[in-house]
Amino acid sequence: MVTTKEYTRQEVALRDGKNGAQTWIIIRDVVYDVTTYLEDHPGGGELITEFAGKDGTRDFDDFGHSGTAMNLLKQFKIGELNMCDRAKFQKQGSEWLPDGACVLPPKKRSKRRRFIFCG
Ligand code: HEM
């Protein structure tokens, strides 16, 4: 069975391209290691390093990258964001607890917090 590696946003943030660190970038909850691609980027390496260790989804989409760019991206995929850190759940207010569990706030008219992932 092939399992997809999962990362937290915190782990990705360490790969900010500084002091010899790799350059990772998040696009639509997927984590890419683009360290070796920087010099080849038609928009220049700096446009990507600006988002090193961060979520570049909005800016990547804003430019309107072609299908070629999307295909190219696939080869740099190293994993996905951990459930708790995915955009959809963050929007709902997901929160890490100190023991590594992840919870969502209760739904309206409910007192129960919703556990979505236990790390
Ligand atoms: C948030 C990060 C990124 C930003 C802001 C960005 C921005 C840009 C811009 C402004 C251009 C146009 C360059 C020009 O025409 O002078 C460009 C082109 C391109 N970028 Fe990015 N880029 C980003 C990340 C990436 C990544 C991660 C890949 C692939 C691994 C990629 C692949 C390409 C390709 C192939 C082109 C040529 C045009 C196309 O096929 O769409 N870019 N990018």
mmCIF file of C-alpha atoms and ligand atoms in Angstrom:
data_model
loop_
_atom_site.group_PDB
_atom_site.id
_atom_site.type_symbol
_atom_site.label_atom_id
_atom_site.label_comp_id
_atom_site.label_asym_id
_atom_site.label_seq_id
_atom_site.Cartn_x
_atom_site.Cartn_y
_atom_site.Cartn_z
ATOM 1 C CA MET A 1 0.000 0.000 0.000
ATOM 2 C CA VAL A 2 1.328 3.425 -0.889
ATOM 3 C CA THR A 3 0.777 5.896 1.920
ATOM 4 C CA THR A 4 1.012 9.619 1.360
ATOM 5 C CA LYS A 5 3.370 11.434 3.663
ATOM 6 C CA GLU A 6 1.661 14.116 5.731
ATOM 7 C CA TYR A 7 3.194 17.342 6.974
ATOM 8 C CA THR A 8 2.017 20.131 9.250
ATOM 9 C CA ARG A 9 2.237 23.765 8.163
ATOM 10 C CA GLN A 10 4.814 24.157 10.916
ATOM 11 C CA GLU A 11 7.058 21.501 9.373
ATOM 12 C CA VAL A 12 6.735 23.094 5.952
ATOM 13 C CA ALA A 13 7.625 26.498 7.403
ATOM 14 C CA LEU A 14 11.077 25.172 8.349
ATOM 15 C CA ARG A 15 11.834 24.642 4.649
ATOM 16 C CA ASP A 16 12.022 28.334 3.865
ATOM 17 C CA GLY A 17 15.068 28.164 1.601
ATOM 18 C CA LYS A 18 17.172 30.128 4.105
ATOM 19 C CA ASN A 19 20.595 29.068 5.444
ATOM 20 C CA GLY A 20 20.768 26.028 3.207
ATOM 21 C CA ALA A 21 17.220 24.835 3.951
ATOM 22 C CA GLN A 22 15.174 23.298 1.168
ATOM 23 C CA THR A 23 12.389 25.242 -0.526
ATOM 24 C CA TRP A 24 8.970 23.731 0.030
ATOM 25 C CA ILE A 25 5.722 25.311 -1.027
ATOM 26 C CA ILE A 26 2.068 24.474 -0.370
ATOM 27 C CA ILE A 27 -0.446 24.634 -3.210
ATOM 28 C CA ARG A 28 -4.013 23.438 -2.593
ATOM 29 C CA ASP A 29 -3.038 21.430 0.507
ATOM 30 C CA VAL A 30 -0.278 19.589 -1.355
ATOM 31 C CA VAL A 31 3.362 19.978 -0.317
ATOM 32 C CA TYR A 32 6.003 20.426 -3.049
ATOM 33 C CA ASP A 33 9.784 20.438 -2.767
ATOM 34 C CA VAL A 34 10.776 22.903 -5.485
ATOM 35 C CA THR A 35 14.400 23.358 -4.356
ATOM 36 C CA THR A 36 15.784 22.135 -7.669
ATOM 37 C CA TYR A 37 13.255 24.041 -9.787
ATOM 38 C CA LEU A 38 13.955 27.614 -8.681
ATOM 39 C CA GLU A 39 16.494 28.439 -11.398
ATOM 40 C CA ASP A 40 14.269 26.977 -14.110
ATOM 41 C CA HIS A 41 11.146 28.922 -13.175
ATOM 42 C CA PRO A 42 10.168 31.174 -16.104
ATOM 43 C CA GLY A 43 9.005 33.805 -13.615
ATOM 44 C CA GLY A 44 12.369 33.707 -11.835
ATOM 45 C CA GLY A 45 13.367 31.889 -8.652
ATOM 46 C CA GLU A 46 12.529 34.820 -6.423
ATOM 47 C CA LEU A 47 8.826 34.626 -7.134
ATOM 48 C CA ILE A 48 8.855 31.162 -5.633
ATOM 49 C CA THR A 49 11.257 31.829 -2.747
ATOM 50 C CA GLU A 50 8.876 34.545 -1.624
ATOM 51 C CA PHE A 51 6.553 31.675 -0.729
ATOM 52 C CA ALA A 52 9.198 29.271 0.558
ATOM 53 C CA GLY A 53 7.768 27.389 3.538
ATOM 54 C CA LYS A 54 4.373 28.994 2.930
ATOM 55 C CA ASP A 55 1.066 28.561 1.161
ATOM 56 C CA GLY A 56 1.371 29.915 -2.383
ATOM 57 C CA THR A 57 -2.041 28.782 -3.611
ATOM 58 C CA ARG A 58 -3.531 32.219 -4.167
ATOM 59 C CA ASP A 59 -0.554 33.692 -5.979
ATOM 60 C CA PHE A 60 0.030 30.544 -8.010
ATOM 61 C CA ASP A 61 -3.592 30.720 -9.181
ATOM 62 C CA ASP A 62 -3.584 34.501 -9.631
ATOM 63 C CA PHE A 63 -0.904 34.204 -12.273
ATOM 64 C CA GLY A 64 -3.046 31.670 -14.105
ATOM 65 C CA HIS A 65 -0.383 29.037 -14.650
ATOM 66 C CA SER A 66 -0.853 26.829 -17.709
ATOM 67 C CA GLY A 67 -1.589 23.100 -17.788
ATOM 68 C CA THR A 68 2.125 22.601 -18.464
ATOM 69 C CA ALA A 69 2.952 24.270 -15.155
ATOM 70 C CA MET A 70 0.365 22.149 -13.356
ATOM 71 C CA ASN A 71 1.822 18.970 -14.855
ATOM 72 C CA LEU A 72 5.338 20.024 -14.003
ATOM 73 C CA LEU A 73 4.293 20.626 -10.435
ATOM 74 C CA LYS A 74 3.264 16.976 -9.994
ATOM 75 C CA GLN A 75 6.841 15.752 -10.138
ATOM 76 C CA PHE A 76 7.771 17.881 -7.120
ATOM 77 C CA LYS A 77 5.024 16.561 -4.846
ATOM 78 C CA ILE A 78 6.405 15.122 -1.597
ATOM 79 C CA GLY A 79 3.210 14.849 0.442
ATOM 80 C CA GLU A 80 0.059 16.526 1.654
ATOM 81 C CA LEU A 81 -0.937 18.680 4.559
ATOM 82 C CA ASN A 82 -2.103 16.972 7.681
ATOM 83 C CA MET A 83 -5.908 17.018 7.896
ATOM 84 C CA CYS A 84 -5.956 19.620 10.665
ATOM 85 C CA ASP A 85 -3.919 22.063 8.589
ATOM 86 C CA ARG A 86 -5.900 21.775 5.359
ATOM 87 C CA ALA A 87 -7.483 24.995 4.158
ATOM 88 C CA LYS A 88 -11.036 23.701 4.493
ATOM 89 C CA PHE A 89 -10.638 22.714 8.140
ATOM 90 C CA GLN A 90 -8.630 25.804 9.038
ATOM 91 C CA LYS A 91 -11.502 27.892 7.708
ATOM 92 C CA GLN A 92 -13.758 26.021 10.114
ATOM 93 C CA GLY A 93 -11.424 26.919 12.983
ATOM 94 C CA SER A 94 -9.390 23.735 13.418
ATOM 95 C CA GLU A 95 -7.001 23.787 16.310
ATOM 96 C CA TRP A 96 -4.108 21.605 17.477
ATOM 97 C CA LEU A 97 -4.265 20.493 21.101
ATOM 98 C CA PRO A 98 -1.031 20.082 23.097
ATOM 99 C CA ASP A 99 -1.306 16.288 22.937
ATOM 100 C CA GLY A 100 -1.276 16.381 19.139
ATOM 101 C CA ALA A 101 -4.997 15.843 18.655
ATOM 102 C CA CYS A 102 -6.883 18.151 16.357
ATOM 103 C CA VAL A 103 -10.353 19.521 16.965
ATOM 104 C CA LEU A 104 -12.935 21.611 15.202
ATOM 105 C CA PRO A 105 -15.202 23.979 17.128
ATOM 106 C CA PRO A 106 -18.704 22.647 17.871
ATOM 107 C CA LYS A 107 -21.375 23.020 15.219
ATOM 108 C CA LYS A 108 -24.078 25.563 15.975
ATOM 109 C CA ARG A 109 -26.506 24.392 18.661
ATOM 110 C CA SER A 110 -24.081 21.679 19.772
ATOM 111 C CA LYS A 111 -21.633 21.650 22.642
ATOM 112 C CA ARG A 112 -19.499 18.882 21.265
ATOM 113 C CA ARG A 113 -16.180 19.677 19.733
ATOM 114 C CA ARG A 114 -15.447 17.614 16.653
ATOM 115 C CA PHE A 115 -12.240 15.610 16.601
ATOM 116 C CA ILE A 116 -11.000 15.310 13.055
ATOM 117 C CA PHE A 117 -7.570 13.822 13.528
ATOM 118 C CA CYS A 118 -5.513 12.400 16.340
ATOM 119 C CA GLY A 119 -1.797 12.608 15.691
HETATM 120 C C1 HEM B 1 3.478 31.045 -5.674
HETATM 121 C C2 HEM B 1 4.494 30.710 -6.414
HETATM 122 C C3 HEM B 1 4.609 31.118 -7.850
HETATM 123 C C4 HEM B 1 4.388 32.344 -8.443
HETATM 124 C C5 HEM B 1 3.953 33.623 -7.755
HETATM 125 C C6 HEM B 1 4.654 32.199 -9.864
HETATM 126 C C7 HEM B 1 4.551 33.195 -10.811
HETATM 127 C C8 HEM B 1 4.830 33.063 -12.137
HETATM 128 C C9 HEM B 1 4.878 34.152 -13.100
HETATM 129 C C10 HEM B 1 4.664 35.621 -12.782
HETATM 130 C C11 HEM B 1 5.167 33.616 -14.300
HETATM 131 C C12 HEM B 1 5.301 34.394 -15.623
HETATM 132 C C13 HEM B 1 6.684 34.625 -16.015
HETATM 133 C C14 HEM B 1 6.779 35.460 -17.283
HETATM 134 O O1 HEM B 1 5.963 35.237 -18.188
HETATM 135 O O2 HEM B 1 7.655 36.325 -17.316
HETATM 136 C C15 HEM B 1 5.282 32.183 -14.136
HETATM 137 C C16 HEM B 1 5.493 31.279 -15.141
HETATM 138 C C17 HEM B 1 5.576 29.932 -14.982
HETATM 139 N N1 HEM B 1 5.592 29.262 -13.785
HETATM 140 FE FE1 HEM B 1 5.295 30.067 -11.959
HETATM 141 N N2 HEM B 1 4.987 30.908 -10.122
HETATM 142 C C18 HEM B 1 4.977 30.226 -8.914
HETATM 143 C C19 HEM B 1 5.290 28.914 -8.723
HETATM 144 C C20 HEM B 1 5.511 28.001 -9.730
HETATM 145 C C21 HEM B 1 5.773 26.595 -9.510
HETATM 146 C C22 HEM B 1 5.893 25.935 -8.125
HETATM 147 C C23 HEM B 1 5.880 26.022 -10.746
HETATM 148 C C24 HEM B 1 6.140 24.605 -11.147
HETATM 149 C C25 HEM B 1 6.846 23.748 -10.423
HETATM 150 C C26 HEM B 1 5.726 27.076 -11.740
HETATM 151 C C27 HEM B 1 5.805 26.900 -13.109
HETATM 152 C C28 HEM B 1 5.731 27.913 -14.048
HETATM 153 C C29 HEM B 1 5.780 27.710 -15.490
HETATM 154 C C30 HEM B 1 5.943 26.374 -16.215
HETATM 155 C C31 HEM B 1 5.665 28.979 -16.071
HETATM 156 C C32 HEM B 1 5.618 29.308 -17.608
HETATM 157 C C33 HEM B 1 4.216 29.709 -17.997
HETATM 158 C C34 HEM B 1 3.210 28.598 -17.788
HETATM 159 O O3 HEM B 1 3.421 27.488 -18.311
HETATM 160 O O4 HEM B 1 2.198 28.844 -17.077
HETATM 161 N N3 HEM B 1 5.504 28.267 -11.079
HETATM 162 N N4 HEM B 1 5.074 31.878 -12.809
#
